[in-house]
XYZ file of C-alpha atoms in Angstrom:
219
model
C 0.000 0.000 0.000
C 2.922 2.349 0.796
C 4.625 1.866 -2.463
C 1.124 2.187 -4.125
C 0.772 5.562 -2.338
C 4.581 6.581 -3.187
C 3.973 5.542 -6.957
C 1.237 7.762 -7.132
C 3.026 10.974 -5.341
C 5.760 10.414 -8.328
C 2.962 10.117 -10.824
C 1.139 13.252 -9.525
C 4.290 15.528 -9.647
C 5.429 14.484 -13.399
C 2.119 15.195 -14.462
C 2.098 18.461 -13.099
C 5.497 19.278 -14.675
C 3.985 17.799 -17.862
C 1.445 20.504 -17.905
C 3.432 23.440 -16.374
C 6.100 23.718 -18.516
C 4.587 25.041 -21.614
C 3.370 28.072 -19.724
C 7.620 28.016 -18.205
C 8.160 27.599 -22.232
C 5.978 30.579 -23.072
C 7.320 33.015 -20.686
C 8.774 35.958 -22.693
C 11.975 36.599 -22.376
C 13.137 40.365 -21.306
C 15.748 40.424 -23.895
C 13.007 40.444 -26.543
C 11.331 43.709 -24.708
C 12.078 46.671 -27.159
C 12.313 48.729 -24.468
C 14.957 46.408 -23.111
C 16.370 46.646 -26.432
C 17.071 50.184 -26.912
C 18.225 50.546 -23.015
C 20.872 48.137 -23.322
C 21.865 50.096 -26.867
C 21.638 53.517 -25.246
C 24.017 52.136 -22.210
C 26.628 50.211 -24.887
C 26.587 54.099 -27.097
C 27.236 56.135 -24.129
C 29.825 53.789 -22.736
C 31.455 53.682 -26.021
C 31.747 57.730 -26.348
C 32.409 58.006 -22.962
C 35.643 55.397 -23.260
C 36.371 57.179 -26.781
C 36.282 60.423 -25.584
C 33.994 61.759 -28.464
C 32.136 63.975 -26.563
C 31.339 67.877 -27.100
C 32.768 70.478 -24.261
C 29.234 70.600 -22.830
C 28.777 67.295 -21.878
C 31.502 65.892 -18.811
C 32.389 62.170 -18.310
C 30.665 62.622 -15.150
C 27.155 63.584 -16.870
C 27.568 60.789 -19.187
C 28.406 58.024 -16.256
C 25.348 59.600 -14.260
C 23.252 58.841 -17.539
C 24.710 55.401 -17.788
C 23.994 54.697 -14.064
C 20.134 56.133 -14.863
C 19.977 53.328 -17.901
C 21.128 50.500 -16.042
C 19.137 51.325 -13.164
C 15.981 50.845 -15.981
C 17.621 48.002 -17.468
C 16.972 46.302 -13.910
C 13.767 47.227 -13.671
C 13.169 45.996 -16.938
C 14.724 42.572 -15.692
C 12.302 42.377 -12.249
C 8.997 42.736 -14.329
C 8.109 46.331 -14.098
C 5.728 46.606 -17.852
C 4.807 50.111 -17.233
C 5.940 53.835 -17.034
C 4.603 57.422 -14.996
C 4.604 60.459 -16.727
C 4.454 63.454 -14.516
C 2.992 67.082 -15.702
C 5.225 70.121 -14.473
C 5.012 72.164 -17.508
C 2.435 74.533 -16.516
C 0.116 73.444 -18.874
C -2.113 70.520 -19.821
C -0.126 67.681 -21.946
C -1.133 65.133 -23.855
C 0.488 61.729 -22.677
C 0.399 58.270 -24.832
C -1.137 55.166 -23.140
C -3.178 51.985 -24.024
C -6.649 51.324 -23.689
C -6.964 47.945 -21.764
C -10.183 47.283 -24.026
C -8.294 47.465 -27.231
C -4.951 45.625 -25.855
C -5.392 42.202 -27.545
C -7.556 44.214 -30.564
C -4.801 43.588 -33.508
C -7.376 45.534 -35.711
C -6.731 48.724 -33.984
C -5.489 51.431 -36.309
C -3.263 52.828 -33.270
C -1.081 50.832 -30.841
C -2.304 53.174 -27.849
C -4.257 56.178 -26.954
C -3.877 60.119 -26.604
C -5.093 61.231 -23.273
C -4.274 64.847 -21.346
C -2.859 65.152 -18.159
C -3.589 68.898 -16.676
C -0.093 69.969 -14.797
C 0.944 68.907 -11.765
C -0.754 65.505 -11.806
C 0.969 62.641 -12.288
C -0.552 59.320 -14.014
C -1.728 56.520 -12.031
C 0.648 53.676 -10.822
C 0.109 50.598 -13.149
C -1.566 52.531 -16.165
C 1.383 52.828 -18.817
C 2.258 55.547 -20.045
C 4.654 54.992 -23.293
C 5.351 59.303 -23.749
C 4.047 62.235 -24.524
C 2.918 64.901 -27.364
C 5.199 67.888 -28.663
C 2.711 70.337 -30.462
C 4.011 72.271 -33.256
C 4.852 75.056 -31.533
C 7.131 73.327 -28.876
C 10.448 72.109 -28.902
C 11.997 69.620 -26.656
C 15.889 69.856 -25.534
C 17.249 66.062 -25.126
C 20.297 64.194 -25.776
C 21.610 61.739 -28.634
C 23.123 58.408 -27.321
C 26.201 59.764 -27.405
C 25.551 62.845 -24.915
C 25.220 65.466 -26.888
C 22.646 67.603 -26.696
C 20.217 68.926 -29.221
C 16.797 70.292 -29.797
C 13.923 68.786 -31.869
C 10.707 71.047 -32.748
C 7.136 69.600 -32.868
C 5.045 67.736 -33.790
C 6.762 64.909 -32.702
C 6.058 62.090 -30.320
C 8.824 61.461 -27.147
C 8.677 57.557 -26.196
C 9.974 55.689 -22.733
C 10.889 52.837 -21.935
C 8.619 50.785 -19.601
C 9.950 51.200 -15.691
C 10.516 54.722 -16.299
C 9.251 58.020 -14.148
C 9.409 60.445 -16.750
C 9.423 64.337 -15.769
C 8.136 66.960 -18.365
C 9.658 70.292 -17.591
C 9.029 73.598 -19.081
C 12.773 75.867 -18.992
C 11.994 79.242 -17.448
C 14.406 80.912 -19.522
C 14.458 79.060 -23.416
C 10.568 77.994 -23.028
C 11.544 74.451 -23.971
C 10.496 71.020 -22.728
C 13.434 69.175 -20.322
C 12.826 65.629 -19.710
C 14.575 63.750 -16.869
C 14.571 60.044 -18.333
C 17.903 59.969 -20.601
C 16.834 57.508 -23.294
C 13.477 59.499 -24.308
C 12.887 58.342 -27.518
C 11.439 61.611 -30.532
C 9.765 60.324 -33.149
C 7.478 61.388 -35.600
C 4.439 60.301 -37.261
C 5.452 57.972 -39.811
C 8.176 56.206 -37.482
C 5.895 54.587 -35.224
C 2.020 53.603 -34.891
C 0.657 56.090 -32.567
C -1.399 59.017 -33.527
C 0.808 62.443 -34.223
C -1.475 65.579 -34.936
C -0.270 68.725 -36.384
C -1.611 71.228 -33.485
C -0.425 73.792 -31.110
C -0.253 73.971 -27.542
C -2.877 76.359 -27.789
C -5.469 73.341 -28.781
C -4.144 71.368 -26.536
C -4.784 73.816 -23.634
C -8.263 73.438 -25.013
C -8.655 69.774 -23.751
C -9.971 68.320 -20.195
C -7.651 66.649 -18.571
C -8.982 62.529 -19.291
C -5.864 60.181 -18.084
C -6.059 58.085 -14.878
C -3.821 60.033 -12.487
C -2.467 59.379 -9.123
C -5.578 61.881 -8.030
C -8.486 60.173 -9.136
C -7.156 56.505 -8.599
């Protein structure tokens, strides 16, 4: 009877490991993550200019290993499982932020990857709801760095995209007017790049807007 009962306990376990390890098998693997992609290229560019010294009098080896430590701090949080990002307002105006619909997740039919929502300033969005970036109008321009440190500016209409585990910052400069972002590996791109929706309006327009995102407010 007991090696009846200790036949079965062996039986029971390989079935379970029978039907568990497709779902092990299925388990995506964060090296296939674009955003875990273009981290770990942003991180192996900066290193590279930093160890080259390519870099333009503005930008010090200490700003670049700052940026590097900023990256691989994502990387990791990339690694642990963390599938969404926070955008936070502090322009002093309403913004319109980029994040997906739960409804039309799975919808492969959908003529945009995610949504355009507006988040009024100083509001951040809510924890778990991912935000992928934000809108430049056409009247804007963003100040943000190439992989290799230097800075630059890019004018509107443009989209700016983060990587997932990211808290990005949206800053209006007091004394140029334009947009400083926080998160190092902000992505522009415009409207034919990528599959999100990239109007040709001002900030004016978007002023016109109420303020529709889940934020840490109304949670």
């Amino acid at each position: 009877m007991n090696l009846f009962k200790s036949l079965l306990v062996v039986l029971m376990i390989l079935l379970n490991f029978a039907f568990a390890q497709p779902s092990f098998a299925d388990k995506p693997k964060v090296s296939k993550n674009p955003d875990y992609v273009e981290v770990t290229k942003a991180i192996k560019a900066l290193s590279k200019a930093k160890e080259a010294k390519t870099l333009n009098e503005t930008v010090t080896p200490e700003e670049i290993q700052q940026k590097i430590d900023e990256l691989t701090f994502q990387k990791y949080a990339l690694e642990t499982g963390i599938n969404w990002g926070q955008c936070t307002n502090q322009t002093g105006k309403t913004i319109a932020v980029y994040g997906k619909d739960p409804s039309q997740e799975q919808d492969d039919d959908a003529l945009y990857d995610n949504g355009l929502y507006f988040l009024a300033d100083g509001q951040s969005t809510r924890n778990e709801w991912d935000c992928d970036g934000f809108y430049l109008p056409n009247d804007a321009t963003i100040a943000s760095s190439s992989s290799d440190g230097q800075a630059k500016e890019s004018p509107g209409p443009v989209a700016v995209k983060i990587a997932d585990g990211s808290h990005l910052v949206i800053k209006t400069n007091p004394d140029t007017a334009a947009i400083e972002l926080n998160v190092p590996n902000a992505k522009v791109v415009k409207a034919k790049e990528v599959k999100w929706f990239i109007p040709n309006v001002s900030q004016a327009f978007i002023d016109t807007r109420v303020p529709n995102v889940p934020t840490s407010e109304n949670s």
